[in-house]
CSV table of C-alpha atoms in Angstrom, one decimal:
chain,number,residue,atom,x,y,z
R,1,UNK,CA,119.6,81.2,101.1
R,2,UNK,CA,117.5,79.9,103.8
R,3,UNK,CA,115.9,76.6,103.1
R,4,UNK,CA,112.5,77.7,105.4
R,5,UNK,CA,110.8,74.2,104.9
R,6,UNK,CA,114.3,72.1,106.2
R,7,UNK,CA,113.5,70.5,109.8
R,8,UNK,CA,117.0,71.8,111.3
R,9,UNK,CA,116.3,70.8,115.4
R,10,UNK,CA,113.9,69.4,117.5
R,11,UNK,CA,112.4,71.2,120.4
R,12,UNK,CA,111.7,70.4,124.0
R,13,UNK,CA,108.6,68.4,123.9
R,14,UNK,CA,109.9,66.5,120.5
R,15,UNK,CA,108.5,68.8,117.7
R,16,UNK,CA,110.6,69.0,115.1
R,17,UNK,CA,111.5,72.9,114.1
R,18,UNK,CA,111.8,74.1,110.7
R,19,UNK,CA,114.5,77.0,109.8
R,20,UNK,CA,111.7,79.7,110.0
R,21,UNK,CA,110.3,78.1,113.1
R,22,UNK,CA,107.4,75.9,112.3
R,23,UNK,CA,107.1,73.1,115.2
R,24,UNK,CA,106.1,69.8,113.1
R,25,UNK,CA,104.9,66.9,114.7
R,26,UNK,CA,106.9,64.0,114.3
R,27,UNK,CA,109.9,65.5,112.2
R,28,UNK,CA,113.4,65.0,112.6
R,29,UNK,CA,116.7,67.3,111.5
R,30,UNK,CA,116.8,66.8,107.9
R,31,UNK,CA,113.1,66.4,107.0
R,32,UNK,CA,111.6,68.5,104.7
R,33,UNK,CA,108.0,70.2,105.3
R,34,UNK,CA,106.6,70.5,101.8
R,35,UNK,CA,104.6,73.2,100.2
R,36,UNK,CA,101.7,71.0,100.5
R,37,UNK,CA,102.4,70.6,104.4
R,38,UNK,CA,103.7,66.8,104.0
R,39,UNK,CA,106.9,66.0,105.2
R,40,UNK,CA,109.5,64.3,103.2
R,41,UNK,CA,111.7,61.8,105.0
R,42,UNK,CA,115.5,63.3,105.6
R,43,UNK,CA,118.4,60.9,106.5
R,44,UNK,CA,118.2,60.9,110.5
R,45,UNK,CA,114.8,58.9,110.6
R,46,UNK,CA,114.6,55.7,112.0
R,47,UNK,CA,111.9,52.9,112.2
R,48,UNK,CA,110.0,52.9,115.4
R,49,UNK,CA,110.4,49.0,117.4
R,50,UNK,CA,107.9,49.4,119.0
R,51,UNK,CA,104.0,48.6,117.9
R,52,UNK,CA,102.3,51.1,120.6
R,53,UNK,CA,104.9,54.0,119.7
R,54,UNK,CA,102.6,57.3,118.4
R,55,UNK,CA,99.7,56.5,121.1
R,56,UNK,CA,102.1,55.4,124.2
R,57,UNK,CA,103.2,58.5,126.2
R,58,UNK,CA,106.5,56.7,127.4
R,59,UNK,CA,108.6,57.8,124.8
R,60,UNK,CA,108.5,60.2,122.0
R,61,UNK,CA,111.4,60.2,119.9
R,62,UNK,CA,111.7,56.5,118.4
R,63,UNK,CA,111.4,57.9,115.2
R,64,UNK,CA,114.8,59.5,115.7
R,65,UNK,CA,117.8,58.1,114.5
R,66,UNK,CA,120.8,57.6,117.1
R,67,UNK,CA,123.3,60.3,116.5
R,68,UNK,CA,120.6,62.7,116.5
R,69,UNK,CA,118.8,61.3,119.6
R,70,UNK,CA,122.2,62.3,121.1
R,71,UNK,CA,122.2,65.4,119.3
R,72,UNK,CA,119.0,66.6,120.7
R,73,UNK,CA,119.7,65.3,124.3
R,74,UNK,CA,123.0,67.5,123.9
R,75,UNK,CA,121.4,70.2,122.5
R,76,UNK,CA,118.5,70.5,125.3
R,77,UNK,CA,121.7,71.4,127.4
R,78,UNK,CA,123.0,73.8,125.2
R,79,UNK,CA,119.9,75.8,124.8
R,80,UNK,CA,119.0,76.2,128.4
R,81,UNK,CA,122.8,77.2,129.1
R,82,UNK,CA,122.4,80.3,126.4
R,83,UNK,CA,118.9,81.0,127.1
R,84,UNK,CA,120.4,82.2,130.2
R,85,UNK,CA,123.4,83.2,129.0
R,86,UNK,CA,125.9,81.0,130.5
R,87,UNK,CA,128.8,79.9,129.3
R,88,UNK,CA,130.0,76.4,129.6
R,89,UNK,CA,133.9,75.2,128.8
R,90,UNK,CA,132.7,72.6,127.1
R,91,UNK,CA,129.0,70.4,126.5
R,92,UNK,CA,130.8,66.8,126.3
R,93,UNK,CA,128.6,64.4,123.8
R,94,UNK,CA,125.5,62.7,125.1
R,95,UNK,CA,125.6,59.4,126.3
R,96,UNK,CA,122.1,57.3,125.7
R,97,UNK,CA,120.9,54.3,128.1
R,98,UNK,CA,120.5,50.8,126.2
R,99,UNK,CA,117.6,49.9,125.1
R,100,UNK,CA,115.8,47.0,127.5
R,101,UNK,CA,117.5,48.7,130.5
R,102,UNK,CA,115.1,51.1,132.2
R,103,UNK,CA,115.1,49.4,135.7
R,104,UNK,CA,112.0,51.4,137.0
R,105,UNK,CA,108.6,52.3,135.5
R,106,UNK,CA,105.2,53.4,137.5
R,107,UNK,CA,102.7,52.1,135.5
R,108,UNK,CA,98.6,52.6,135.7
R,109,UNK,CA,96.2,49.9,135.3
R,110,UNK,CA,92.3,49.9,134.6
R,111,UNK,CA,89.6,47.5,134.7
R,112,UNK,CA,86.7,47.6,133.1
R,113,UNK,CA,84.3,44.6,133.0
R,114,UNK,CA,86.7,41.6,133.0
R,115,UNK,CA,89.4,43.7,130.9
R,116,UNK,CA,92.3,45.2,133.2
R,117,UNK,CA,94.7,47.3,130.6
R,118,UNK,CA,97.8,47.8,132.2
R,119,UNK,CA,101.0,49.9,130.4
R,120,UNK,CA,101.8,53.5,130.6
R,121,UNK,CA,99.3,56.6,129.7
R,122,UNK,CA,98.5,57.6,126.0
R,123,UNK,CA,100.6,61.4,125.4
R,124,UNK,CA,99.0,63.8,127.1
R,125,UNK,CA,95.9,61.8,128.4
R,126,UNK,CA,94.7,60.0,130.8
R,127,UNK,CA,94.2,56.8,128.8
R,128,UNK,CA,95.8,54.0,129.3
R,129,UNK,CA,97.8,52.0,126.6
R,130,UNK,CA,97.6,48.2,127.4
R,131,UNK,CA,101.6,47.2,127.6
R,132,UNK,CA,101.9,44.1,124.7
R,133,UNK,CA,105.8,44.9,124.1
R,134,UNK,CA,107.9,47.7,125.6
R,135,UNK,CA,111.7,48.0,124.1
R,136,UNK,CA,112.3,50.3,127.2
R,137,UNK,CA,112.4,48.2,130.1
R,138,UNK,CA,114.4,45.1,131.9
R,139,UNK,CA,113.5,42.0,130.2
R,140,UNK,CA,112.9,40.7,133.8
R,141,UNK,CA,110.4,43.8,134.6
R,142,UNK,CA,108.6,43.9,131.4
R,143,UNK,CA,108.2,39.7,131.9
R,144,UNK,CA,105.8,40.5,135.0
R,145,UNK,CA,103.7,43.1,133.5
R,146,UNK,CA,101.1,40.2,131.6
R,147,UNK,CA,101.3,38.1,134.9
R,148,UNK,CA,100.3,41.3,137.1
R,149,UNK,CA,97.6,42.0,135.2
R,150,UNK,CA,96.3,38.5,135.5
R,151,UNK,CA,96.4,39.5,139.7
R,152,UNK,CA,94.7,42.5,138.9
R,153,UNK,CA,91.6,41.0,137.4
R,154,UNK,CA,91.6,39.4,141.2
R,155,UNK,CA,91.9,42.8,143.2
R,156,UNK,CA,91.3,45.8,141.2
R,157,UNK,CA,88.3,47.7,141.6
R,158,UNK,CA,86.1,48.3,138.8
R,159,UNK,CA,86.5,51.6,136.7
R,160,UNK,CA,89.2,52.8,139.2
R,161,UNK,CA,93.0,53.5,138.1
R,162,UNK,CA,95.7,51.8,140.0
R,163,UNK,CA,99.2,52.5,140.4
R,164,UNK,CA,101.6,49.8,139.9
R,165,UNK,CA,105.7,50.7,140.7
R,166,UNK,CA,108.4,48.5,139.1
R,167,UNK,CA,111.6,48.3,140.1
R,168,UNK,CA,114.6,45.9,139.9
R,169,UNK,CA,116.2,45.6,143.2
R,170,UNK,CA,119.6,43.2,144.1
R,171,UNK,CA,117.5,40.3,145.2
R,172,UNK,CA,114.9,40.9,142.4
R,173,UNK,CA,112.1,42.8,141.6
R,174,UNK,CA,110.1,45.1,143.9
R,175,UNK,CA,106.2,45.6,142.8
R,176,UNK,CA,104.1,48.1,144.5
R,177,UNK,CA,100.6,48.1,143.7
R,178,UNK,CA,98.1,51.2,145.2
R,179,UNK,CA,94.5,51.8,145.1
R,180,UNK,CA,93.3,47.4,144.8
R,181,UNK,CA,90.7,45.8,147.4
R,182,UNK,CA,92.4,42.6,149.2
R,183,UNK,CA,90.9,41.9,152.0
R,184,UNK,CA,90.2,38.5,153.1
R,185,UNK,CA,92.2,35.4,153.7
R,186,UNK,CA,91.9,33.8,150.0
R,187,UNK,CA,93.4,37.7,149.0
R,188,UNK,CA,96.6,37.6,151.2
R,189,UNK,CA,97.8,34.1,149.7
R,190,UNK,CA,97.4,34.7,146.0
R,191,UNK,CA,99.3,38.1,147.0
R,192,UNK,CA,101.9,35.7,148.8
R,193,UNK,CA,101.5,32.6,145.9
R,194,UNK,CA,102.3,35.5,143.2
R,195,UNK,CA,105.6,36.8,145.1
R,196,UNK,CA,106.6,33.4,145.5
R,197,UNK,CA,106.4,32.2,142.2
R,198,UNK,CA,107.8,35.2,140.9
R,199,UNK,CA,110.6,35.6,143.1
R,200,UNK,CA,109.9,38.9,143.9
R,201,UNK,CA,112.5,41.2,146.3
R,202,UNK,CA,109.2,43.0,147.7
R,203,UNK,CA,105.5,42.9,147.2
R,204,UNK,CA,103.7,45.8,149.2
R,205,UNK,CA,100.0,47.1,148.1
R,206,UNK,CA,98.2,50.2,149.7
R,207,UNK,CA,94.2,49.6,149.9
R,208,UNK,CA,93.7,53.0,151.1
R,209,UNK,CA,95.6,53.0,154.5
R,210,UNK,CA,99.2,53.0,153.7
R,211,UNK,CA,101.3,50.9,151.9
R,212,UNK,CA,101.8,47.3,153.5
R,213,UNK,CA,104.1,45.0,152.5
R,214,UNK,CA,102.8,41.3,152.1
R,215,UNK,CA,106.6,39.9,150.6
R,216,UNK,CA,109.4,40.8,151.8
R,217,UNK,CA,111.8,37.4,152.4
R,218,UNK,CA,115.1,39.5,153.5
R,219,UNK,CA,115.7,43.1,153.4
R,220,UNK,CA,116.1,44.8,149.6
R,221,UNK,CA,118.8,46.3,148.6
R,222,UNK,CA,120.7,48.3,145.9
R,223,UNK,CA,124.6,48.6,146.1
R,224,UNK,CA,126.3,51.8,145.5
R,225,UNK,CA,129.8,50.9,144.7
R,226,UNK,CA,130.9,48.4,148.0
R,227,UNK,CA,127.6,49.2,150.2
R,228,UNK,CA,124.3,48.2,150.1
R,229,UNK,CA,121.2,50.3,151.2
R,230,UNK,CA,118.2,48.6,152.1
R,231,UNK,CA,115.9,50.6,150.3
R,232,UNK,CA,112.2,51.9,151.3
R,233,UNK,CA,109.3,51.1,148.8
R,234,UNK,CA,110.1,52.1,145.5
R,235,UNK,CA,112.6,54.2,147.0
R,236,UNK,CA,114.2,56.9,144.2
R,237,UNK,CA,116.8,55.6,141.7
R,238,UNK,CA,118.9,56.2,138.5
R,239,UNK,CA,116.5,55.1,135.9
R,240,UNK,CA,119.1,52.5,134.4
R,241,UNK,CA,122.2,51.2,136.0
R,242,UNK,CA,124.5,52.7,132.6
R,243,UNK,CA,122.9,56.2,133.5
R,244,UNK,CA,123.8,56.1,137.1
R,245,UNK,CA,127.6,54.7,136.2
R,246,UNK,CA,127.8,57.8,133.6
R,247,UNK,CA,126.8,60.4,136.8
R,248,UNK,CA,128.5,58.7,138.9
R,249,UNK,CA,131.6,59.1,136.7
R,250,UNK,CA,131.2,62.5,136.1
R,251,UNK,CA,130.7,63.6,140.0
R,252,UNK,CA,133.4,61.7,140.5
R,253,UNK,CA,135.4,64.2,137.7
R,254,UNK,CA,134.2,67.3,139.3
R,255,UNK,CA,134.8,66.7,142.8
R,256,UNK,CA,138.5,65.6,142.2
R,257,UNK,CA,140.7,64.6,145.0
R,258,UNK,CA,138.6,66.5,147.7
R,259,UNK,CA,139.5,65.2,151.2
R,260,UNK,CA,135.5,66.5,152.8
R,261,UNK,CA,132.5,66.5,150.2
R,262,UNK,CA,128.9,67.5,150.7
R,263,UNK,CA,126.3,66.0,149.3
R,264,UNK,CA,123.2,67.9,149.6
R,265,UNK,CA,119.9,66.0,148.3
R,266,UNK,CA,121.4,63.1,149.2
R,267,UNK,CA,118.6,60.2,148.4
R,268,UNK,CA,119.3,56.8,149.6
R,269,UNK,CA,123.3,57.5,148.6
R,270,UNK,CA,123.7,57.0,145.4
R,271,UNK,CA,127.2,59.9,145.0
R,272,UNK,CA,127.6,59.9,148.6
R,273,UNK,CA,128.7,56.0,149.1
R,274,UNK,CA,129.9,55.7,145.7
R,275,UNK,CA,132.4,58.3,146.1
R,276,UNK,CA,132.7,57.9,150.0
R,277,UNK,CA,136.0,55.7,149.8
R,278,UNK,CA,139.5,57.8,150.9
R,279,UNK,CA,137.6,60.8,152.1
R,280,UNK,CA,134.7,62.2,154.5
R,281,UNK,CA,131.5,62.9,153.7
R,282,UNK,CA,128.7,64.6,155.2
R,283,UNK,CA,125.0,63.6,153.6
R,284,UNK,CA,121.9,65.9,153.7
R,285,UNK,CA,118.4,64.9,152.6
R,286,UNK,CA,114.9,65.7,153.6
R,287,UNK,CA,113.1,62.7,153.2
R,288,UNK,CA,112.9,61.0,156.3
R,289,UNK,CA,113.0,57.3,154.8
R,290,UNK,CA,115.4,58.0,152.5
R,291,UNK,CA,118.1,59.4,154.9
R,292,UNK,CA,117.2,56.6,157.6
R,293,UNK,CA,118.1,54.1,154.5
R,294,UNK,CA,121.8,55.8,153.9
R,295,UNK,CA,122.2,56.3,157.7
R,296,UNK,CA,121.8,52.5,158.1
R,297,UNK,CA,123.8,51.5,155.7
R,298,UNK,CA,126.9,54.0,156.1
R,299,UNK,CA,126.8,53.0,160.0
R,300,UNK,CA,126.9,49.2,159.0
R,301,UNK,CA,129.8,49.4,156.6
R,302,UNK,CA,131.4,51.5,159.0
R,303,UNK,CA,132.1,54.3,156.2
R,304,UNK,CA,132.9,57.9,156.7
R,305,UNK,CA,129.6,59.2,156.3
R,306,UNK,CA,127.9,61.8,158.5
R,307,UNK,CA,124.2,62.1,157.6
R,308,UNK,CA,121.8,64.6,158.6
R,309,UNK,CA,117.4,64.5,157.9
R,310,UNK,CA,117.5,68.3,156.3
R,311,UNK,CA,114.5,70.2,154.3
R,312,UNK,CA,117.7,71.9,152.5
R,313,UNK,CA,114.7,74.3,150.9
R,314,UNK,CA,113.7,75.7,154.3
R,315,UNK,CA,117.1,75.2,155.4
R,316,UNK,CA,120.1,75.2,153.2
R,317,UNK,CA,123.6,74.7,154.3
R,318,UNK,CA,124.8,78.5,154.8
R,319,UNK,CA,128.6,79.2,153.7
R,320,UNK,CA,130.2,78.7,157.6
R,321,UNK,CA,128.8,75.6,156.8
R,322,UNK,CA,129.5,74.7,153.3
R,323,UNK,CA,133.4,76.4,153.4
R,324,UNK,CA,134.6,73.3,155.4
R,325,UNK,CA,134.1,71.5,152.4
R,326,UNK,CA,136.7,70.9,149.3
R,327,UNK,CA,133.7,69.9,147.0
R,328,UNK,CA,129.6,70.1,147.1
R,329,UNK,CA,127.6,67.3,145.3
R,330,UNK,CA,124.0,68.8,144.3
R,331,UNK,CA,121.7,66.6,143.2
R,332,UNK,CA,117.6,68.6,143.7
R,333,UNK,CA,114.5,67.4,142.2
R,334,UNK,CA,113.2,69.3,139.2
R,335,UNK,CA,112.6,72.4,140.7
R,336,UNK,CA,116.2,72.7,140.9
R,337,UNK,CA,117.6,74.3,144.2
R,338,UNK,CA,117.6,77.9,144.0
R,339,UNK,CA,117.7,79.1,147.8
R,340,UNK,CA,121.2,76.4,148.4
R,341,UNK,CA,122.2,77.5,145.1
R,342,UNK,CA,122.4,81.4,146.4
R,343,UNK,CA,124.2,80.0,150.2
R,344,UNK,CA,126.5,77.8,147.6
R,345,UNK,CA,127.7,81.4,145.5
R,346,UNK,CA,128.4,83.2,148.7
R,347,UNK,CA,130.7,80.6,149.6
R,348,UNK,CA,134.4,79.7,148.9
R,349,UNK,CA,133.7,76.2,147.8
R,350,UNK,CA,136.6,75.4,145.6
R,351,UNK,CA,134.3,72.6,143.3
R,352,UNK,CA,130.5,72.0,142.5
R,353,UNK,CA,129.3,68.9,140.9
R,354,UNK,CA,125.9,69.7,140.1
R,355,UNK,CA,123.3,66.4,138.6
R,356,UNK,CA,119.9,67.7,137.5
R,357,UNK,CA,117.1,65.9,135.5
R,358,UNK,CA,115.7,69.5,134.3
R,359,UNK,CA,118.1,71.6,132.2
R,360,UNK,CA,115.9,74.7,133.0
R,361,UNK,CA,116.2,74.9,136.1
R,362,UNK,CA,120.1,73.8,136.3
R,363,UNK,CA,120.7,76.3,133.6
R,364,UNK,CA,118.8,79.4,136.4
R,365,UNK,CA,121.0,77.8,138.8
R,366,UNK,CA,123.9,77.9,137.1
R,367,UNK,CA,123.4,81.1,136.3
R,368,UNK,CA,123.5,82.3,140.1
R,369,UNK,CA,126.6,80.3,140.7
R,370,UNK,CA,128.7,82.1,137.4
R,371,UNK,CA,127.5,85.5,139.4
R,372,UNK,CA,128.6,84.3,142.3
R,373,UNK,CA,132.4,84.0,141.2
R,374,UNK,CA,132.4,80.2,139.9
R,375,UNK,CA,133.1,79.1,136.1
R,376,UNK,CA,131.2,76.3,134.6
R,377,UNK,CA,133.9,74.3,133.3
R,378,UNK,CA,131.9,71.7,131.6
R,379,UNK,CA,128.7,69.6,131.6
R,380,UNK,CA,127.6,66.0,130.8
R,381,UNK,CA,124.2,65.2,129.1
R,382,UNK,CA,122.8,62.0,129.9
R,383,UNK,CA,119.9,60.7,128.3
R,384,UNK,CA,118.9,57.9,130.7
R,385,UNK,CA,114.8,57.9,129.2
R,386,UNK,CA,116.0,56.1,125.7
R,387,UNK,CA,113.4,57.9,123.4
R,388,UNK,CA,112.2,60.4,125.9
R,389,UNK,CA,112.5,64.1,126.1
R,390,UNK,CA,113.5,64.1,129.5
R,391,UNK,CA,117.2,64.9,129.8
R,392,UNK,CA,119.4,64.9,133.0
R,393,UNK,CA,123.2,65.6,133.3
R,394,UNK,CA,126.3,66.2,135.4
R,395,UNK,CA,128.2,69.3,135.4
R,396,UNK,CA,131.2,71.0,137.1
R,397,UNK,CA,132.0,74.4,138.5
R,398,UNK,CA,134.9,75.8,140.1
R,399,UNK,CA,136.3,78.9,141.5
């Protein structure tokens, strides 16, 4: 018999789901929904750590106990997979970023009167939650959040969100700050005094006109393996370091031994120079910034790394292109990468290591790929959000 009430998964956007398919807010597998519509505590709860969690929008699943955090970041993989009908050899466990380790965060800050409230936006709203604590991020990042408010109160305009962009960077931490007023000399030197005092890698504000840097005492950069990339502002990265080493580790696994590897949506480098060593690689990306960044820095450690500025949507690699190469690296935004996805299964590419942050989207991809002759031989579900229902992962198909 079918207990209807029992809370048996939780769904995309972190409702929990009941055996007869009630979404609940806030329950967890092994809840019960009572008759009266309460909902008795099950065994995979756990306490929320932090004080803003229910009204912050920057993570939804504290509430959730660990083995079945990795349950659900596992089983977003699994669902998208069926829901189009693919089969995978194997869906390996989940692995789950740290706590305190999320090395990035765009934040939006308000002023109102002499009150600036700077954190991340309430769920689904546009109101701001004023960051007091946050178990999510670098100690060292969430230690400048109550000092760049205190700037704030000196350069944000009234009533007006601004953007500010955290990230930890080799020589420390990069803030970018859009949509202040700092004009005037008195302006430009508490801008400098702040990035000073702080030791900040790069302090760069846009008033309107483009971003301009204020701080910046020697290049910044982030190393992928040997190399270092000197990075554009708030260039993209793996959310936390242990969530790049697990894709990392998993492309590494799917392209094998290959002598000439592709890697198409390249960023600033991440797979391409961390795999680079013992074989060629040729790098694709359409960011201009971006692929100027990995240029640079393949050409300066002398590595075997051809790169190419590419819009691989208007212009994917076709297969006389992509059968030179033992393995492809695939790495697209969201939207997934539908039009190289269809050159990619019309080709005789012996490996695919595909990385997406949207199981949707990898799962219609994939999809293409199994029609196209290749066999997905297993994927990797990485939850690098802690708490959050965004899930990425690594997967590999082969011929």
């Amino acid at each position: 018999m079918i207990d209807s009430g029992l809370i048996e998964r939780i769904a995309a956007r972190g409702d929990g789901v009941t055996a007869d398919g009630r979404h609940v807010a806030g329950g967890v597998p092994g809840d019960r929904l009572a008759a009266d519509g309460t909902l008795v505590p099950g065994p995979n709860r756990a306490e929320p750590v932090c004080r803003h969690f229910g009204k912050c929008g920057g993570c939804q699943l504290q509430h959730v106990a660990e083995g079945s955090l990795a349950d659900f970041v596992r089983d977003r993989v699994v669902g998208a997979l069926e829901g189009q009908q693919v089969e995978a050899g194997d869906i390996l466990p989940a692995l789950i970023s740290p706590p305190a380790s999320r090395r990035r965060a765009a934040l939006t800050a308000l002023k109102i009167g002499k009150q600036v409230a700077l954190g991340f936006n309430a769920a689904q709203s546009n109101q701001i939650v004023d960051m007091r604590m946050c178990p999510l991020l670098l100690p060292e990042l969430f230690a400048l959040v109550a000092p760049v408010r205190t700037l704030l109160d000196a350069i944000a305009p009234q009533r007006r969100p601004v953007k500010v962009k955290l990230q930890m960077l080799d020589q420390g931490a990069e803030i970018i700050v859009e949509g202040v007023k700092a004009a005037g000399l008195d302006a430009a030197m508490a801008l400098q005094d702040f990035a000073g005092e702080h030791r900040l890698a790069r302090l760069a504000i846009d008033q309107g006109d483009g971003l301009e840097t204020v701080w910046q005492p020697e290049p910044p950069t982030v190393r992928f393996g040997d190399i270092a990339v000197e990075v554009p502002p708030f260039a993209f990265l793996q959310a936390t370091a242990t969530g790049q080493a697990a894709l990392v580790d998993a492309v590494r696994r799917a392209i094998g031994d290959a002598a000439a590897v592709a890697d198409l949506f390249a960023g600033v480098g991440t797979f391409a120079l961390s795999v680079q060593a013992g074989r060629k690689v040729y790098a694709a990306e359409g960011a201009r910034d971006a692929i100027a960044a990995l240029t640079g820095a393949a050409n300066r450690a002398r590595a075997l790394v051809a790169t190419e500025h590419r819009d691989l949507f208007r212009r994917p690699l076709v297969p006389a292109e992509l059968n030179r190469f033992g393995a492809v690296i695939l790495d697209p935004p969201r939207a997934g990468a539908e039009e190289q996805v269809k050159q990619i299964a019309a080709s005789t590419v012996p490996a695919i290591a595909y990385v997406s942050c949207n199981p949707a989207s990898f799962a219609r991809d994939a999809r293409l790929l199994v029609a196209g002759g290749y066999r997905l031989d297993w994927a990797q579900p990485v939850g690098q959000f802690r708490w959050s229902t965004h899930v990425e992962l690594a997967a590999r198909f082969r011929r």
